[in-house]
Amino acid sequence: MPSWQCCRAAGLTAKLMEYVAQAAGERPSIDFALALLADTYNLPQEAPFILFAVSRCSGWLAHALEQVAASRLIRPRARYVGIPPQAL
Protein backbone atom coordinates (compact mmCIF):
# COMPACT_ATOMS: atom_id res chain seq x y z
CA MET A 1 0.00 0.00 0.00
CA PRO A 2 1.49 3.39 -0.95
CA SER A 3 2.31 5.69 1.97
CA TRP A 4 -0.37 8.23 0.98
CA GLN A 5 -3.01 5.50 1.22
CA CYS A 6 -1.72 4.50 4.66
CA CYS A 7 -1.97 8.10 5.85
CA ARG A 8 -5.50 8.42 4.47
CA ALA A 9 -6.53 5.10 6.02
CA ALA A 10 -5.05 6.12 9.38
CA GLY A 11 -7.02 9.38 9.28
CA LEU A 12 -10.25 7.59 8.41
CA THR A 13 -9.63 5.03 11.14
CA ALA A 14 -9.09 7.76 13.73
CA LYS A 15 -12.34 9.47 12.67
CA LEU A 16 -14.23 6.17 12.80
CA MET A 17 -12.86 5.40 16.26
CA GLU A 18 -13.90 8.86 17.44
CA TYR A 19 -17.40 8.38 16.01
CA VAL A 20 -17.78 4.95 17.64
CA ALA A 21 -16.57 6.31 20.98
CA GLN A 22 -19.16 9.11 20.87
CA ALA A 23 -22.00 6.92 19.58
CA ALA A 24 -21.42 3.94 21.88
CA GLY A 25 -19.94 5.78 24.85
CA GLU A 26 -16.81 3.63 24.83
CA ARG A 27 -13.71 3.11 22.73
CA PRO A 28 -13.66 0.37 20.08
CA SER A 29 -12.45 -3.01 21.33
CA ILE A 30 -9.67 -5.29 20.14
CA ASP A 31 -12.17 -6.72 17.65
CA PHE A 32 -12.10 -3.41 15.76
CA ALA A 33 -8.31 -3.45 15.58
CA LEU A 34 -8.20 -7.06 14.42
CA ALA A 35 -10.85 -6.47 11.75
CA LEU A 36 -8.93 -3.41 10.55
CA LEU A 37 -5.69 -5.39 10.43
CA ALA A 38 -7.32 -8.20 8.46
CA ASP A 39 -8.87 -5.73 6.03
CA THR A 40 -5.65 -3.75 5.57
CA TYR A 41 -3.65 -6.85 4.70
CA ASN A 42 -6.44 -8.63 2.78
CA LEU A 43 -6.39 -11.54 5.22
CA PRO A 44 -9.08 -14.25 5.13
CA GLN A 45 -12.40 -13.50 6.83
CA GLU A 46 -11.61 -15.77 9.79
CA ALA A 47 -8.20 -14.14 10.44
CA PRO A 48 -9.32 -11.80 13.28
CA PHE A 49 -10.62 -14.77 15.30
CA ILE A 50 -7.47 -16.78 14.64
CA LEU A 51 -5.19 -13.87 15.58
CA PHE A 52 -7.14 -13.34 18.80
CA ALA A 53 -6.98 -17.05 19.68
CA VAL A 54 -3.23 -17.27 18.97
CA SER A 55 -2.50 -14.21 21.09
CA ARG A 56 -4.66 -15.55 23.94
CA CYS A 57 -2.88 -18.93 23.78
CA SER A 58 0.53 -17.28 23.89
CA GLY A 59 -0.56 -15.38 27.01
CA TRP A 60 -1.73 -18.59 28.67
CA LEU A 61 1.56 -20.28 27.78
CA ALA A 62 3.50 -17.35 29.23
CA HIS A 63 1.56 -17.68 32.50
CA ALA A 64 2.17 -21.44 32.57
CA LEU A 65 5.91 -20.95 32.04
CA GLU A 66 5.93 -18.32 34.78
CA GLN A 67 4.24 -20.76 37.17
CA VAL A 68 6.74 -23.51 36.31
CA ALA A 69 9.68 -21.14 36.84
CA ALA A 70 8.27 -20.01 40.21
CA SER A 71 7.42 -23.60 41.23
CA ARG A 72 3.99 -22.50 42.42
CA LEU A 73 0.54 -21.82 41.02
CA ILE A 74 -0.45 -18.22 40.49
CA ARG A 75 -3.74 -17.74 42.30
CA PRO A 76 -6.04 -14.77 41.77
CA ARG A 77 -6.85 -12.79 44.92
CA ALA A 78 -10.51 -12.35 44.02
CA ARG A 79 -13.11 -14.51 45.70
CA TYR A 80 -16.47 -15.60 44.27
CA VAL A 81 -19.30 -13.98 46.22
CA GLY A 82 -22.27 -15.11 44.13
CA ILE A 83 -24.88 -17.78 44.75
CA PRO A 84 -23.27 -21.03 45.95
CA PRO A 85 -23.44 -23.86 43.41
CA GLN A 86 -26.11 -26.51 44.04
CA ALA A 87 -25.03 -30.04 44.88
CA LEU A 88 -25.67 -32.53 42.10
CSV table of N, CA and C in Angstrom, one decimal:
chain,number,residue,atom,x,y,z
A,1,MET,N,0.9,-1.2,0.0
A,1,MET,CA,0.0,0.0,0.0
A,1,MET,C,0.9,1.2,0.0
A,2,PRO,N,0.7,2.2,-0.9
A,2,PRO,CA,1.5,3.4,-1.0
A,2,PRO,C,1.3,4.2,0.3
A,3,SER,N,2.3,5.0,0.7
A,3,SER,CA,2.3,5.7,2.0
A,3,SER,C,1.1,6.7,2.0
A,4,TRP,N,0.7,7.3,0.9
A,4,TRP,CA,-0.4,8.2,1.0
A,4,TRP,C,-1.7,7.5,1.3
A,5,GLN,N,-1.8,6.3,0.9
A,5,GLN,CA,-3.0,5.5,1.2
A,5,GLN,C,-3.0,5.1,2.7
A,6,CYS,N,-1.8,4.8,3.2
A,6,CYS,CA,-1.7,4.5,4.7
A,6,CYS,C,-2.1,5.7,5.5
A,7,CYS,N,-1.6,6.9,5.1
A,7,CYS,CA,-2.0,8.1,5.9
A,7,CYS,C,-3.5,8.4,5.8
A,8,ARG,N,-4.1,8.2,4.6
A,8,ARG,CA,-5.5,8.4,4.5
A,8,ARG,C,-6.3,7.4,5.3
A,9,ALA,N,-5.9,6.1,5.2
A,9,ALA,CA,-6.5,5.1,6.0
A,9,ALA,C,-6.4,5.4,7.5
A,10,ALA,N,-5.2,5.8,8.0
A,10,ALA,CA,-5.1,6.1,9.4
A,10,ALA,C,-6.0,7.3,9.8
A,11,GLY,N,-6.1,8.3,9.0
A,11,GLY,CA,-7.0,9.4,9.3
A,11,GLY,C,-8.5,8.9,9.4
A,12,LEU,N,-8.9,8.1,8.4
A,12,LEU,CA,-10.3,7.6,8.4
A,12,LEU,C,-10.5,6.7,9.6
A,13,THR,N,-9.5,5.9,10.0
A,13,THR,CA,-9.6,5.0,11.1
A,13,THR,C,-9.8,5.9,12.4
A,14,ALA,N,-9.0,6.9,12.5
A,14,ALA,CA,-9.1,7.8,13.7
A,14,ALA,C,-10.5,8.4,13.8
A,15,LYS,N,-11.0,8.9,12.7
A,15,LYS,CA,-12.3,9.5,12.7
A,15,LYS,C,-13.4,8.4,13.0
A,16,LEU,N,-13.3,7.2,12.5
A,16,LEU,CA,-14.2,6.2,12.8
A,16,LEU,C,-14.2,5.8,14.3
A,17,MET,N,-13.0,5.7,14.8
A,17,MET,CA,-12.9,5.4,16.3
A,17,MET,C,-13.5,6.5,17.1
A,18,GLU,N,-13.3,7.7,16.7
A,18,GLU,CA,-13.9,8.9,17.4
A,18,GLU,C,-15.4,8.8,17.4
A,19,TYR,N,-15.9,8.5,16.2
A,19,TYR,CA,-17.4,8.4,16.0
A,19,TYR,C,-18.0,7.3,16.9
A,20,VAL,N,-17.3,6.1,16.8
A,20,VAL,CA,-17.8,4.9,17.6
A,20,VAL,C,-17.7,5.3,19.1
A,21,ALA,N,-16.7,5.9,19.6
A,21,ALA,CA,-16.6,6.3,21.0
A,21,ALA,C,-17.7,7.2,21.4
A,22,GLN,N,-18.1,8.2,20.5
A,22,GLN,CA,-19.2,9.1,20.9
A,22,GLN,C,-20.5,8.4,20.8
A,23,ALA,N,-20.7,7.6,19.8
A,23,ALA,CA,-22.0,6.9,19.6
A,23,ALA,C,-22.3,5.8,20.6
A,24,ALA,N,-21.2,5.1,21.0
A,24,ALA,CA,-21.4,3.9,21.9
A,24,ALA,C,-21.1,4.3,23.3
A,25,GLY,N,-20.4,5.4,23.5
A,25,GLY,CA,-19.9,5.8,24.9
A,25,GLY,C,-18.7,5.1,25.3
A,26,GLU,N,-18.1,4.3,24.5
A,26,GLU,CA,-16.8,3.6,24.8
A,26,GLU,C,-15.9,3.5,23.6
A,27,ARG,N,-14.7,3.3,23.8
A,27,ARG,CA,-13.7,3.1,22.7
A,27,ARG,C,-13.9,1.8,22.1
A,28,PRO,N,-13.6,1.7,20.8
A,28,PRO,CA,-13.7,0.4,20.1
A,28,PRO,C,-12.8,-0.7,20.8
A,29,SER,N,-13.2,-1.9,20.7
A,29,SER,CA,-12.4,-3.0,21.3
A,29,SER,C,-11.4,-3.6,20.4
A,30,ILE,N,-10.7,-4.6,20.9
A,30,ILE,CA,-9.7,-5.3,20.1
A,30,ILE,C,-10.2,-5.9,18.8
A,31,ASP,N,-11.5,-6.2,18.9
A,31,ASP,CA,-12.2,-6.7,17.7
A,31,ASP,C,-12.1,-5.7,16.5
A,32,PHE,N,-12.2,-4.4,16.8
A,32,PHE,CA,-12.1,-3.4,15.8
A,32,PHE,C,-10.7,-3.4,15.2
A,33,ALA,N,-9.7,-3.5,16.0
A,33,ALA,CA,-8.3,-3.5,15.6
A,33,ALA,C,-8.0,-4.7,14.7
A,34,LEU,N,-8.5,-5.8,15.2
A,34,LEU,CA,-8.2,-7.1,14.4
A,34,LEU,C,-8.9,-7.1,13.1
A,35,ALA,N,-10.1,-6.6,13.0
A,35,ALA,CA,-10.8,-6.5,11.7
A,35,ALA,C,-10.1,-5.5,10.8
A,36,LEU,N,-9.7,-4.4,11.4
A,36,LEU,CA,-8.9,-3.4,10.5
A,36,LEU,C,-7.6,-4.0,10.0
A,37,LEU,N,-6.9,-4.7,10.8
A,37,LEU,CA,-5.7,-5.4,10.4
A,37,LEU,C,-6.0,-6.4,9.3
A,38,ALA,N,-7.0,-7.2,9.5
A,38,ALA,CA,-7.3,-8.2,8.5
A,38,ALA,C,-7.7,-7.5,7.2
A,39,ASP,N,-8.5,-6.4,7.2
A,39,ASP,CA,-8.9,-5.7,6.0
A,39,ASP,C,-7.7,-5.1,5.3
A,40,THR,N,-6.8,-4.4,6.1
A,40,THR,CA,-5.7,-3.8,5.6
A,40,THR,C,-4.7,-4.7,4.8
A,41,TYR,N,-4.6,-5.9,5.3
A,41,TYR,CA,-3.6,-6.8,4.7
A,41,TYR,C,-4.4,-7.9,3.9
A,42,ASN,N,-5.6,-7.7,3.6
A,42,ASN,CA,-6.4,-8.6,2.8
A,42,ASN,C,-6.3,-10.1,3.3
A,43,LEU,N,-6.4,-10.2,4.6
A,43,LEU,CA,-6.4,-11.5,5.2
A,43,LEU,C,-7.8,-12.2,5.1
A,44,PRO,N,-7.8,-13.5,5.2
A,44,PRO,CA,-9.1,-14.2,5.1
A,44,PRO,C,-10.1,-13.8,6.2
A,45,GLN,N,-11.3,-14.0,6.0
A,45,GLN,CA,-12.4,-13.5,6.8
A,45,GLN,C,-12.2,-14.0,8.3
A,46,GLU,N,-11.7,-15.2,8.4
A,46,GLU,CA,-11.6,-15.8,9.8
A,46,GLU,C,-10.3,-15.3,10.5
A,47,ALA,N,-9.5,-14.5,9.9
A,47,ALA,CA,-8.2,-14.1,10.4
A,47,ALA,C,-8.3,-13.4,11.8
A,48,PRO,N,-9.3,-12.5,12.0
A,48,PRO,CA,-9.3,-11.8,13.3
A,48,PRO,C,-9.5,-12.8,14.4
A,49,PHE,N,-10.4,-13.8,14.2
A,49,PHE,CA,-10.6,-14.8,15.3
A,49,PHE,C,-9.4,-15.6,15.6
A,50,ILE,N,-8.7,-16.0,14.5
A,50,ILE,CA,-7.5,-16.8,14.6
A,50,ILE,C,-6.4,-16.0,15.3
A,51,LEU,N,-6.2,-14.7,14.9
A,51,LEU,CA,-5.2,-13.9,15.6
A,51,LEU,C,-5.5,-13.7,17.1
A,52,PHE,N,-6.8,-13.5,17.4
A,52,PHE,CA,-7.1,-13.3,18.8
A,52,PHE,C,-6.8,-14.6,19.6
A,53,ALA,N,-7.2,-15.8,19.0
A,53,ALA,CA,-7.0,-17.1,19.7
A,53,ALA,C,-5.5,-17.3,19.9
A,54,VAL,N,-4.7,-17.0,18.9
A,54,VAL,CA,-3.2,-17.3,19.0
A,54,VAL,C,-2.6,-16.4,20.0
A,55,SER,N,-3.1,-15.1,20.1
A,55,SER,CA,-2.5,-14.2,21.1
A,55,SER,C,-2.9,-14.6,22.5
A,56,ARG,N,-4.2,-15.1,22.6
A,56,ARG,CA,-4.7,-15.6,23.9
A,56,ARG,C,-3.9,-16.8,24.4
A,57,CYS,N,-3.6,-17.7,23.5
A,57,CYS,CA,-2.9,-18.9,23.8
A,57,CYS,C,-1.5,-18.6,24.2
A,58,SER,N,-0.8,-17.6,23.5
A,58,SER,CA,0.5,-17.3,23.9
A,58,SER,C,0.6,-16.7,25.3
A,59,GLY,N,-0.5,-15.9,25.7
A,59,GLY,CA,-0.6,-15.4,27.0
A,59,GLY,C,-0.7,-16.5,28.0
A,60,TRP,N,-1.6,-17.5,27.7
A,60,TRP,CA,-1.7,-18.6,28.7
A,60,TRP,C,-0.4,-19.4,28.8
A,61,LEU,N,0.3,-19.6,27.7
A,61,LEU,CA,1.6,-20.3,27.8
A,61,LEU,C,2.6,-19.5,28.6
A,62,ALA,N,2.6,-18.2,28.5
A,62,ALA,CA,3.5,-17.4,29.2
A,62,ALA,C,3.2,-17.5,30.7
A,63,HIS,N,1.9,-17.5,31.1
A,63,HIS,CA,1.6,-17.7,32.5
A,63,HIS,C,2.0,-19.1,33.0
A,64,ALA,N,1.8,-20.1,32.2
A,64,ALA,CA,2.2,-21.4,32.6
A,64,ALA,C,3.7,-21.5,32.8
A,65,LEU,N,4.5,-20.9,31.9
A,65,LEU,CA,5.9,-20.9,32.0
A,65,LEU,C,6.3,-20.2,33.3
A,66,GLU,N,5.6,-19.1,33.6
A,66,GLU,CA,5.9,-18.3,34.8
A,66,GLU,C,5.7,-19.2,36.0
A,67,GLN,N,4.6,-19.9,36.0
A,67,GLN,CA,4.2,-20.8,37.2
A,67,GLN,C,5.3,-21.9,37.3
A,68,VAL,N,5.7,-22.5,36.2
A,68,VAL,CA,6.7,-23.5,36.3
A,68,VAL,C,8.0,-22.9,36.9
A,69,ALA,N,8.4,-21.8,36.4
A,69,ALA,CA,9.7,-21.1,36.8
A,69,ALA,C,9.6,-20.8,38.3
A,70,ALA,N,8.4,-20.4,38.8
A,70,ALA,CA,8.3,-20.0,40.2
A,70,ALA,C,8.0,-21.2,41.1
A,71,SER,N,7.7,-22.4,40.5
A,71,SER,CA,7.4,-23.6,41.2
A,71,SER,C,6.2,-23.5,42.1
A,72,ARG,N,5.2,-22.6,41.7
A,72,ARG,CA,4.0,-22.5,42.4
A,72,ARG,C,2.9,-22.0,41.5
A,73,LEU,N,1.7,-22.3,41.8
A,73,LEU,CA,0.5,-21.8,41.0
A,73,LEU,C,0.3,-20.3,41.3
A,74,ILE,N,-0.1,-19.6,40.3
A,74,ILE,CA,-0.4,-18.2,40.5
A,74,ILE,C,-1.9,-18.2,40.7
A,75,ARG,N,-2.3,-17.7,41.9
A,75,ARG,CA,-3.7,-17.7,42.3
A,75,ARG,C,-4.3,-16.3,42.3
A,76,PRO,N,-5.4,-16.1,41.7
A,76,PRO,CA,-6.0,-14.8,41.8
A,76,PRO,C,-6.5,-14.5,43.2
A,77,ARG,N,-6.5,-13.2,43.6
A,77,ARG,CA,-6.8,-12.8,44.9
A,77,ARG,C,-8.4,-12.7,45.1
A,78,ALA,N,-9.1,-12.5,44.0
A,78,ALA,CA,-10.5,-12.3,44.0
A,78,ALA,C,-11.2,-13.6,44.5
A,79,ARG,N,-12.3,-13.4,45.2
A,79,ARG,CA,-13.1,-14.5,45.7
A,79,ARG,C,-14.5,-14.4,45.1
A,80,TYR,N,-15.1,-15.6,44.8
A,80,TYR,CA,-16.5,-15.6,44.3
A,80,TYR,C,-17.4,-15.3,45.4
A,81,VAL,N,-18.3,-14.4,45.2
A,81,VAL,CA,-19.3,-14.0,46.2
A,81,VAL,C,-20.7,-14.2,45.8
A,82,GLY,N,-20.9,-14.9,44.7
A,82,GLY,CA,-22.3,-15.1,44.1
A,82,GLY,C,-23.0,-16.2,44.8
A,83,ILE,N,-24.1,-16.7,44.2
A,83,ILE,CA,-24.9,-17.8,44.8
A,83,ILE,C,-24.1,-19.1,44.8
A,84,PRO,N,-24.0,-19.8,45.9
A,84,PRO,CA,-23.3,-21.0,45.9
A,84,PRO,C,-23.8,-22.0,45.0
A,85,PRO,N,-23.0,-22.8,44.4
A,85,PRO,CA,-23.4,-23.9,43.4
A,85,PRO,C,-24.3,-24.9,44.1
A,86,GLN,N,-25.3,-25.5,43.5
A,86,GLN,CA,-26.1,-26.5,44.0
A,86,GLN,C,-25.4,-27.9,43.9
A,87,ALA,N,-25.6,-28.7,44.9
A,87,ALA,CA,-25.0,-30.0,44.9
A,87,ALA,C,-25.8,-30.9,43.8
A,88,LEU,N,-25.0,-31.7,43.1
A,88,LEU,CA,-25.7,-32.5,42.1
A,88,LEU,C,-26.3,-33.8,42.7
